[in-house]
Tab-separated table of C-alpha atoms and ligand atoms in Angstrom:
chain	number	residue	atom	x	y	z
A	1	MET	CA	161.790	143.822	152.712
A	2	ASN	CA	161.610	141.125	155.110
A	3	ARG	CA	157.719	142.439	155.474
A	4	LYS	CA	157.453	142.138	151.442
A	5	LYS	CA	159.157	138.903	152.085
A	6	ARG	CA	156.935	137.682	154.262
A	7	ARG	CA	154.007	139.203	152.034
A	8	ARG	CA	155.052	136.893	149.292
A	9	HIS	CA	156.033	134.087	151.559
A	10	SER	CA	152.218	133.690	153.356
A	11	LYS	CA	151.106	134.808	149.958
A	12	SER	CA	153.381	131.387	148.074
A	13	ILE	CA	151.111	129.720	150.771
A	14	VAL	CA	147.472	130.900	150.227
A	15	ILE	CA	148.191	129.369	145.960
A	16	LYS	CA	149.219	126.125	147.588
A	17	THR	CA	146.514	125.518	149.721
A	18	VAL	CA	144.226	126.368	147.007
A	19	THR	CA	145.832	124.338	144.517
A	20	TYR	CA	145.420	121.139	146.943
A	21	VAL	CA	142.079	122.217	147.870
A	22	VAL	CA	140.734	122.218	144.080
A	23	LEU	CA	143.470	118.999	143.299
A	24	ILE	CA	141.446	116.743	146.390
A	25	LEU	CA	137.793	118.137	144.220
A	26	LEU	CA	139.164	116.912	141.074
A	27	LEU	CA	139.760	113.606	142.867
A	28	PHE	CA	136.514	113.217	144.349
A	29	LEU	CA	135.065	114.132	141.378
A	30	LEU	CA	136.392	111.328	139.779
A	31	ILE	CA	135.520	108.745	142.145
A	32	VAL	CA	132.154	110.272	141.759
A	33	PHE	CA	132.263	109.480	137.917
A	34	ILE	CA	134.270	105.570	138.178
A	35	VAL	CA	131.430	104.943	141.001
A	36	SER	CA	128.056	105.750	138.752
A	37	ARG	CA	130.066	104.218	135.309
A	38	PHE	CA	129.445	100.743	137.603
A	39	ASP	CA	125.309	101.620	137.918
A	40	LYS	CA	124.911	101.511	134.429
A	41	PRO	CA	124.083	98.450	132.668
A	42	PRO	CA	127.219	97.156	130.261
A	43	GLU	CA	126.759	99.099	127.181
A	44	ASP	CA	126.475	95.385	124.993
A	45	GLU	CA	122.615	95.151	126.280
A	46	VAL	CA	121.751	98.441	125.095
A	47	SER	CA	121.113	98.391	120.792
A	48	ASP	CA	121.407	101.601	118.588
A	49	THR	CA	117.876	101.496	118.534
A	50	GLY	CA	117.517	102.278	122.077
A	51	ILE	CA	115.330	98.916	122.247
A	52	THR	CA	117.160	96.557	124.872
A	53	ALA	CA	118.504	93.431	122.794
A	54	ALA	CA	118.401	89.818	122.751
A	55	ASP	CA	115.414	87.398	123.259
A	56	SER	CA	111.578	87.910	123.892
A	57	LYS	CA	111.866	87.596	127.829
A	58	THR	CA	110.380	90.135	129.967
A	59	ILE	CA	113.004	92.346	131.558
A	60	GLY	CA	110.770	93.834	133.932
A	61	THR	CA	108.849	96.232	134.573
A	62	ALA	CA	108.730	100.222	133.569
A	63	SER	CA	106.615	102.403	134.071
A	64	ASN	CA	104.620	103.124	131.229
A	65	SER	CA	105.349	107.662	130.800
A	66	VAL	CA	102.524	106.923	128.070
A	67	GLY	CA	99.900	105.509	129.937
A	68	SER	CA	97.305	107.971	131.974
A	69	GLN	CA	96.424	105.622	134.456
A	70	GLY	CA	97.214	106.737	137.565
A	71	GLY	CA	101.141	105.367	136.894
A	72	ASN	CA	100.084	102.017	136.093
A	73	GLU	CA	103.345	99.920	135.409
A	74	SER	CA	103.456	97.957	131.833
A	75	GLU	CA	105.619	95.093	131.142
A	76	ILE	CA	109.024	95.580	128.577
A	77	LEU	CA	109.326	92.733	126.264
A	78	ILE	CA	112.583	92.887	124.913
A	79	ILE	CA	112.452	93.904	121.528
A	80	THR	CA	114.924	91.367	119.297
A	81	THR	CA	115.314	93.740	116.462
A	82	ALA	CA	116.065	93.193	112.527
A	83	GLU	CA	119.956	92.856	111.970
A	84	GLU	CA	119.245	90.060	114.885
A	85	THR	CA	116.268	88.055	113.091
A	86	GLU	CA	118.437	88.866	109.299
A	87	GLY	CA	118.983	84.911	108.262
A	88	THR	CA	117.637	83.200	111.311
A	89	ASP	CA	114.482	80.976	110.956
A	90	GLU	CA	111.733	82.851	108.880
A	91	LEU	CA	109.581	82.828	111.900
A	92	ALA	CA	111.683	85.143	113.785
A	93	ASP	CA	109.491	86.545	117.154
A	94	ASN	CA	106.415	88.219	116.470
A	95	GLU	CA	105.640	86.237	112.862
A	96	TRP	CA	102.081	85.775	114.464
A	97	ALA	CA	101.696	89.460	113.072
A	98	LEU	CA	102.335	88.980	110.040
A	99	TYR	CA	99.079	88.822	108.503
A	100	LEU	CA	96.756	90.535	106.063
A	101	VAL	CA	93.482	92.419	106.797
A	102	ASN	CA	91.630	93.929	103.764
A	103	ASN	CA	88.958	93.699	101.718
A	104	GLU	CA	89.728	89.937	100.222
A	105	ASN	CA	90.970	89.172	103.802
A	106	SER	CA	89.146	89.493	107.078
A	107	LEU	CA	89.858	88.593	110.509
A	108	PRO	CA	87.119	85.786	111.731
A	109	ALA	CA	83.481	87.851	112.855
A	110	ASP	CA	84.057	86.470	116.203
A	111	TYR	CA	87.333	88.140	116.320
A	112	ASP	CA	86.749	91.132	119.197
A	113	ASN	CA	85.610	88.301	121.832
A	114	THR	CA	88.959	86.116	120.785
A	115	LEU	CA	91.113	89.140	121.480
A	116	GLU	CA	89.445	90.489	123.960
A	117	ASN	CA	89.069	87.461	126.352
A	118	GLU	CA	91.891	84.838	125.267
A	119	ILE	CA	95.046	87.009	123.633
A	120	GLY	CA	94.439	90.227	125.744
A	121	LEU	CA	94.289	93.815	124.549
A	122	THR	CA	96.623	95.863	126.853
A	123	LEU	CA	95.611	99.834	127.641
A	124	VAL	CA	97.754	101.767	126.167
A	125	PHE	CA	97.065	105.352	127.392
A	126	SER	CA	93.103	107.243	128.049
A	127	ASP	CA	92.064	110.390	126.603
A	128	TYR	CA	88.870	111.306	125.887
A	129	ARG	CA	88.591	107.090	125.498
A	130	ASP	CA	90.582	104.477	126.527
A	131	TYR	CA	93.347	103.060	123.960
A	132	PHE	CA	93.978	99.348	123.453
A	133	PHE	CA	96.181	97.197	121.589
A	134	ASP	CA	96.721	93.640	121.183
A	135	ASP	CA	98.461	92.361	124.275
A	136	ARG	CA	101.337	91.467	121.769
A	137	ALA	CA	102.264	94.183	120.155
A	138	ALA	CA	101.495	97.020	123.135
A	139	PRO	CA	104.729	96.938	123.845
A	140	TYR	CA	106.540	97.868	120.807
A	141	LEU	CA	103.808	100.635	120.101
A	142	ILE	CA	104.098	101.977	123.899
A	143	LYS	CA	108.595	101.708	122.850
A	144	MET	CA	107.604	103.070	119.857
A	145	LEU	CA	105.937	106.200	122.003
A	146	GLU	CA	108.602	106.723	125.153
A	147	ASP	CA	111.697	107.037	122.212
A	148	SER	CA	110.072	109.334	119.964
A	149	ALA	CA	109.300	111.377	122.981
A	150	GLU	CA	113.062	111.100	124.228
A	151	ASP	CA	113.767	112.434	120.616
A	152	GLY	CA	112.145	115.111	120.959
A	153	VAL	CA	109.380	114.399	118.578
A	154	ASN	CA	105.560	114.769	119.478
A	155	LEU	CA	103.823	111.133	118.465
A	156	TYR	CA	99.627	111.641	119.021
A	157	VAL	CA	97.787	108.207	118.717
A	158	VAL	CA	94.395	108.943	117.009
A	159	SER	CA	92.596	105.696	117.140
A	160	THR	CA	93.803	102.315	118.055
A	161	TYR	CA	91.525	99.420	118.334
A	162	ARG	CA	88.425	99.327	117.408
A	163	THR	CA	85.465	96.864	117.581
A	164	GLN	CA	83.873	95.545	114.515
A	165	GLU	CA	80.864	97.129	115.857
A	166	TYR	CA	82.338	100.183	116.157
A	167	GLN	CA	84.153	99.818	112.961
A	168	GLN	CA	80.130	98.921	111.288
A	169	ASN	CA	79.042	102.659	112.850
A	170	ASN	CA	82.170	104.296	111.072
A	171	LEU	CA	80.407	102.518	107.962
A	172	ASP	CA	76.843	103.141	107.916
A	173	SER	CA	77.545	106.529	108.636
A	174	SER	CA	79.647	107.031	105.915
A	175	VAL	CA	77.785	105.826	103.787
A	176	ASN	CA	74.809	107.778	105.272
A	177	ASP	CA	76.454	111.058	105.043
A	178	ARG	CA	77.489	110.398	101.189
A	179	MET	CA	73.573	109.261	100.546
A	180	ALA	CA	72.594	113.366	102.157
A	181	GLN	CA	74.978	114.757	99.606
A	182	GLY	CA	72.727	112.585	96.484
A	183	MET	CA	74.368	110.168	95.890
A	184	ASP	CA	72.606	106.115	95.697
A	185	TYR	CA	73.581	103.758	98.214
A	186	ASP	CA	75.578	101.653	95.594
A	187	THR	CA	77.664	104.637	94.550
A	188	ALA	CA	77.736	105.925	98.377
A	189	TYR	CA	78.451	102.851	99.859
A	190	ALA	CA	81.481	102.270	97.298
A	191	ASP	CA	82.393	105.566	97.611
A	192	ALA	CA	82.771	104.746	101.581
A	193	LEU	CA	84.976	101.593	100.990
A	194	GLU	CA	87.364	103.734	99.654
A	195	SER	CA	88.599	105.167	103.156
A	196	VAL	CA	86.463	103.239	105.423
A	197	ALA	CA	87.210	99.132	105.707
A	198	LEU	CA	85.122	96.385	106.097
A	199	PRO	CA	83.834	95.744	109.648
A	200	GLY	CA	86.439	92.494	110.551
A	201	HIS	CA	88.639	93.635	107.540
A	202	SER	CA	89.857	96.484	109.333
A	203	GLU	CA	93.599	96.153	110.634
A	204	HIS	CA	92.014	99.115	113.581
A	205	ASN	CA	89.383	95.727	114.638
A	206	ALA	CA	93.332	93.663	114.634
A	207	GLY	CA	94.204	95.794	117.622
A	208	LEU	CA	97.577	95.759	115.404
A	209	ALA	CA	97.485	99.394	113.777
A	210	ALA	CA	97.364	102.989	115.201
A	211	ASP	CA	96.775	106.063	113.883
A	212	ILE	CA	99.239	108.498	114.479
A	213	MET	CA	99.673	112.137	113.999
A	214	THR	CA	101.340	115.083	116.007
A	215	PRO	CA	98.799	117.347	118.182
A	216	SER	CA	100.049	120.509	116.185
A	217	TYR	CA	98.280	118.620	113.479
A	218	THR	CA	95.718	116.454	113.162
A	219	SER	CA	93.913	116.946	110.203
A	220	MET	CA	92.363	114.107	108.123
A	221	GLU	CA	91.305	116.057	105.448
A	222	ASP	CA	94.895	115.745	103.669
A	223	ASP	CA	98.229	114.090	103.789
A	224	GLY	CA	99.735	117.652	105.346
A	225	PHE	CA	100.839	115.367	107.942
A	226	LYS	CA	103.238	114.566	105.824
A	227	ASN	CA	105.351	117.087	106.105
A	228	THR	CA	105.886	117.099	109.782
A	229	GLU	CA	109.195	116.082	111.135
A	230	GLU	CA	107.030	114.024	112.883
A	231	TYR	CA	106.224	111.561	110.135
A	232	GLU	CA	109.760	112.551	109.176
A	233	TRP	CA	110.522	110.747	112.481
A	234	LEU	CA	108.196	107.757	111.791
A	235	SER	CA	109.201	106.669	108.578
A	236	LYS	CA	112.660	106.970	109.577
A	237	ASN	CA	111.919	104.830	112.747
A	238	ALA	CA	108.806	102.921	112.833
A	239	ALA	CA	110.066	99.797	111.318
A	240	LYS	CA	112.813	99.502	114.140
A	241	TYR	CA	109.126	98.678	116.049
A	242	GLY	CA	107.861	96.553	114.121
A	243	PHE	CA	105.567	98.932	112.108
A	244	ILE	CA	104.966	100.315	108.620
A	245	LEU	CA	103.521	102.664	107.127
A	246	ARG	CA	100.195	101.200	105.562
A	247	TYR	CA	98.802	102.687	102.841
A	248	PRO	CA	101.612	104.963	101.051
A	249	GLU	CA	101.258	107.280	98.511
A	250	GLY	CA	100.384	106.566	94.555
A	251	LYS	CA	98.898	102.673	95.802
A	252	GLN	CA	95.413	102.838	96.338
A	253	ASN	CA	94.994	100.484	93.485
A	254	VAL	CA	96.748	97.574	95.529
A	255	THR	CA	95.757	98.585	98.987
A	256	GLY	CA	92.398	99.474	97.988
A	257	ILE	CA	92.631	102.905	100.674
A	258	ILE	CA	93.827	106.084	100.444
A	259	TYR	CA	97.457	107.096	101.015
A	260	GLU	CA	97.057	107.885	104.738
A	261	PRO	CA	100.038	108.800	106.289
A	262	TRP	CA	99.053	108.294	109.511
A	263	HIS	CA	98.107	105.157	109.849
A	264	TYR	CA	100.450	102.248	111.329
A	265	ARG	CA	100.661	98.363	111.427
A	266	PHE	CA	102.604	96.348	113.834
A	267	VAL	CA	103.967	92.943	111.829
A	268	GLY	CA	106.916	92.847	113.837
A	269	VAL	CA	110.606	93.721	113.455
A	270	TYR	CA	110.968	91.594	111.487
A	271	HIS	CA	109.353	91.579	108.473
A	272	ALA	CA	108.767	95.135	109.105
A	273	THR	CA	111.630	96.132	108.513
A	274	LYS	CA	111.615	94.066	105.055
A	275	ILE	CA	108.953	95.911	103.710
A	276	ALA	CA	110.283	99.296	104.686
A	277	GLU	CA	113.503	98.511	102.836
A	278	SER	CA	111.447	97.407	99.368
A	279	GLY	CA	108.864	99.744	99.408
A	280	LEU	CA	106.650	97.053	98.990
A	281	THR	CA	103.029	97.789	100.439
A	282	LEU	CA	101.995	94.746	102.962
A	283	GLU	CA	99.607	93.113	99.685
A	284	GLU	CA	102.856	93.473	97.395
A	285	TYR	CA	104.785	91.627	100.101
A	286	PHE	CA	102.379	88.684	100.056
A	287	LYS	CA	102.407	88.181	96.493
A	288	GLU	CA	105.979	88.255	96.629
A	289	ASN	CA	106.688	86.169	98.722
A	290	GLY	CA	103.782	83.946	97.359
A	291	TRP	CA	101.022	84.053	100.361
A	292	VAL	CA	98.681	85.142	99.044
A	293	ASP	CA	95.651	83.325	95.501
A	294	GLU	CA	95.577	85.436	91.912
A	295	ASN	CA	92.005	86.777	93.496
A	296	GLY	CA	94.168	88.459	96.821
A	297	LYS	CA	93.411	85.948	99.098
A	298	ALA	CA	96.017	85.256	101.524
A	299	THR	CA	97.404	81.544	101.559
A	300	LYS	CA	99.233	81.859	104.074
A	301	HIS	CA	97.801	82.490	107.678
A	302	LEU	CA	99.921	82.287	110.941
A	303	GLY	CA	97.374	85.269	112.435
A	304	PRO	CA	93.566	84.686	112.895
A	305	ILE	CA	92.261	82.102	110.413
A	306	ALA	CA	90.279	84.792	108.058
A	307	GLU	CA	86.382	83.601	106.704
A	308	ASP	CA	83.500	85.781	105.774
A	309	VAL	CA	81.596	87.932	108.683
A	310	PRO	CA	78.164	89.535	107.858
A	311	ALA	CA	78.657	91.385	104.463
A	312	ALA	CA	77.973	95.315	106.279
A	313	ASN	CA	75.295	96.596	103.271
A	314	ASP	CA	73.157	93.856	104.845
A	315	SER	CA	72.949	95.617	108.565
A	316	PRO	CA	70.836	98.061	109.375
A	317	ALA	CA	72.152	101.646	109.698
A	318	VAL	CA	72.961	102.315	113.354
A	319	THR	CA	72.857	105.363	115.095
A	320	LEU	CA	76.544	106.224	116.374
A	321	PRO	CA	77.038	105.818	120.430
A	322	PRO	CA	77.738	108.904	121.996
A	323	ASP	CA	81.617	108.907	122.398
A	324	MET	CA	82.274	108.106	119.033
A	325	ILE	CA	84.502	109.790	117.275
A	326	THR	CA	84.275	110.436	114.031
A	327	VAL	CA	86.785	111.864	111.810
A	328	THR	CA	85.037	114.000	108.709
A	329	VAL	CA	87.069	114.706	105.677
A	330	ASN	CA	86.182	116.273	102.659
A	331	THR	CA	87.073	114.998	99.807
A	332	GLU	CA	87.820	116.126	96.456
A	333	MET	CA	83.972	115.610	94.922
A	334	GLY	CA	83.244	117.420	98.174
A	335	ASN	CA	81.679	114.498	100.294
A	336	PRO	CA	82.661	113.945	104.362
A	337	ILE	CA	84.345	110.494	104.438
A	338	LEU	CA	85.631	108.940	107.285
A	339	VAL	CA	89.196	107.185	107.199
A	340	GLU	CA	90.726	104.175	108.066
B	401	ZN	ZN1	93.754	104.133	110.651
């Protein structure tokens, strides 16, 4: 009886000790949790898009996980979201980015030089070649790529800034391919222009366009990229970072370019959001705001002032440089074309 009692007594001591240890552990965990909360920034500094809100001051540096330049650090700007600029002065941040580049509106002939020496280009990442973007827009592209990766979406940038010389090579090669298929020069040239912009008339020359796909789908032979989850993510989120789908489906008669689910153009968050909501193309958006004349020439320029560049068909065919990547596409006619 006594023994039994003692055993029971010692059993209850063990239970008590275990309970104390558990309580102490829980208390410790609670303290750790509370302390860790203080290390985090206040929630109101981060918007629900994941973009740090407020004005356009530089907030510091962040490791560029998109790039592969030996851990180079790139400055991340605080990005103004559309919600914050709504109702404020229309000339919001990045208004400079709102300009037309198309067959009617060209970049200045020396824009490469301006971009490279005065505005600056940011190396977004390196692959088989270096991918550059306009300094002012690059942080938005980098942020978009980083955030998509966090969402488990695998965006793959296929093309960014191209020099006008590079664009000329694209066009020449495209025309030559068509002529090799039996087209006469004029037909080949007109056909090529449906998918390759004239040098100085490509948004890639402006350093504001990125062709984005996904490693498991890089074919530009059709518009199948639109069936990927990466495209779905871009459709939902690109505007938050200032990008628009520039050549939408069924709008070739307006944009002059075939449907390209991969081509995204930076116009700034405010206008990208407006354009995405309206479903308009950039050409239609300009028209609706009265910023183009009857010939489609932009009358509002906040970006580079357009001036005519030498007509592409005046220049001789050029041999492609060895590092040139051409994307060959088969159209219904069976003619290889290059894409914008
Ligand atoms: Zn493109």
